C-alpha angles and dihedrals in degrees: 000000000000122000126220107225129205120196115232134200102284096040097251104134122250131207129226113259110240097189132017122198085261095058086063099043096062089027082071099031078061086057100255123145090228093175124213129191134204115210131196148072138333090289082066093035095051110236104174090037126120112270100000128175121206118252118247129169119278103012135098110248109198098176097177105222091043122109093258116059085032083064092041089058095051102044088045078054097048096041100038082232123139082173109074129081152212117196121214102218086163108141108185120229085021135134141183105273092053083052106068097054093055091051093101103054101032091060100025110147090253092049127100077244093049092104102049116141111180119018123192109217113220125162115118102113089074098041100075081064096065102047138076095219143348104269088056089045091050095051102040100039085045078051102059096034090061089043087055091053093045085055096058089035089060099046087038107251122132116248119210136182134242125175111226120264125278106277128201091230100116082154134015107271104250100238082060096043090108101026092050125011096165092060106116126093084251077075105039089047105041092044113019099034088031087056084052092044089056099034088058090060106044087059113021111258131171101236128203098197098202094170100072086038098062097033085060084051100052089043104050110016120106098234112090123258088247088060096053103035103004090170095045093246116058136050115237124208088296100052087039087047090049089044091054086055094060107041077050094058085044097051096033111068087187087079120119105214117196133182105178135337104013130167119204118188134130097298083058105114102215104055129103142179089062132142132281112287082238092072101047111119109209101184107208096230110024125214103199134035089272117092101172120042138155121237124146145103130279133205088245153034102238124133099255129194105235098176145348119195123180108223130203116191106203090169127123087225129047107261123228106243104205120179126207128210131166113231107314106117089197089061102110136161135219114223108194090340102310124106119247122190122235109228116179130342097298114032115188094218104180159305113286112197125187118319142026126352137176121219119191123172121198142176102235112224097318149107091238128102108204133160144107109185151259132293129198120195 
């Protein structure tokens, strides 16, 4: 094909972008299968997950605790399409270099893989691995990153970056001090996810960075370091899990995204599910920190579904979720899924540590219309 360039402003070519995270994003809530493919090494592939099956060329790996298909669950959740995919192109002890020679095969057009859209381009961890030094690690890994989006560009995929996932390498092991002295997350972080960093911005890339995502994990989640990387490489189901709920927040712009006190109610932008504008109840002088609420009365006594809001909690500490209702005792929430009772005005729910949460509000079986918001503090 041929590729619309922009100049930027140092003169480096760009090309055009051909799809954006929100093209996805309506192409599935239209009910399209868009698929988008995340390629690197066994951190992607999922190596120290639950039930993983090991990469190889031309199939469709669906490892069930890996991102993946983690991500793949969620969106087909958000979007109420069964549809849409999320291919796992993770090949584990695999770099760059090794990458752009299997292109070809792993997306031909007869391939599970055929059909890809957008692809984030991952590699980096393994990489140290293959260099002398850093300046050679910087220029050839920036190398083969750029050959790889070149590659998309010209069969008209769009290409995207991720950083790698947070390691536990603070040194290099010292059975490793003389193979490999390059081999600690201070490497992987300031070259391969730098190179991204930069790369992203010469030519306009949207950019997952991964990497600043799961370091804040393991540094401030309650679950211990041995549960999410017990090897000190790979995330398990936890750390996957945590990583779906990124990449989520990143391709659903639905997402509410809170780093400290944070008040969610009908006037909140980003929630769905809610009812009708004629029911609103807007008081002229309100007496709480709620000024739109919902509160009447409906034709039937149905359980009926008031408000969802995906929230992302980007906060050190857990943060406390309270809900808030007027005077209806069958107004009740889902927190993740599970059913929590409202008891009084202001019901403190539960503790929401870092990463993705789902908020839905209902009625309970009755006529009555009841509910305030959230707040998170």
């Amino acid at each position: 094909m041929n590729i619309e360039h922009v100049p930027a402003a140092d003169h480096c070519p760009v090309p055009q972008r051909i799809h954006t995270f929100m093209d996805a994003w309506v192409e599935w809530l239209s009910g399209n299968k868009f698929p988008v493919a995340f390629l690197g090494d066994s951190t992607v592939d999922g190596a120290n997950t639950t039930d993983w099956v090991r990469n190889t060329i031309g199939t469709d790996n669906i490892s069930p605790n890996a991102f993946s298909k983690k991500l793949e669950g969620m969106l087909r959740q958000a979007t109420n399409n069964d549809k849409l995919r999320i291919y796992n192109a993770g090949f584990s002890g695999q770099i760059a270099s090794w990458a752009v020679n299997i292109l070809d095969q792993e997306f031909a057009e007869d391939s599970p893989y055929g059909d890809v859209r957008m692809v984030g381009i991952g590699f980096g961890i393994n990489d140290r691995l293959a260099y002398p030094d850093e300046k050679a690690y910087r220029e050839q890994f920036k190398g083969y990153i750029k050959q790889m989006i070149e590659w998309c560009y010209a069969r008209n995929i769009q290409p995207f970056l991720i950083t790698t996932q947070a390691v536990v390498n603070p040194g290099v092991r010292t059975d490793y001090t003389e193979a490999y002295p390059m081999r600690t997350g201070e490497m992987i972080n300031s070259i391969a996810n730098e190179v991204k960093r930069e790369l992203a911005d010469e030519l306009g890339l949207q950019l997952i960075d991964l990497n600043k995502y799961t370091e804040k994990f393991l540094l401030y989640s309650s679950s211990s370091a041995h549960s999410i990387i017990s090897d000190k490489l790979h995330f398990g189901d936890i750390g996957h899990q945590y990583e779906a709920d990124v990449i989520f927040s990143h391709l659903a712009p639905r997402t509410i995204i809170v780093d400290g006190y944070s008040k969610i109610d009908y006037s909140s932008q980003k929630v769905t599910n809610c009812v009708p504008e004629d029911w609103i109840v807007m008081p002229p002088a309100p007496t709480d920190s709620f000024k739109v609420m919902v509160d009447c009365t409906k034709d039937n006594e149905a359980d009926t579904k008031i408000m969802s809001a995906w929230v992302f909690v980007n906060s050190k500490k857990a943060l406390t979720l309270k809900a808030y209702r007027t005077h209806s005792s069958d107004t009740y929430i889902k927190v993740n899924g599970i059913a929590k009772a409202l008891t009084g005005f202001e019901t403190v729910v539960d503790q929401l540590e870092l990463g993705l949460h789902r908020l839905e509000v209902y009625t309970g079986a009755s006529a009555k219309v009841d509910f305030k918001g959230f707040i998170l503090e």
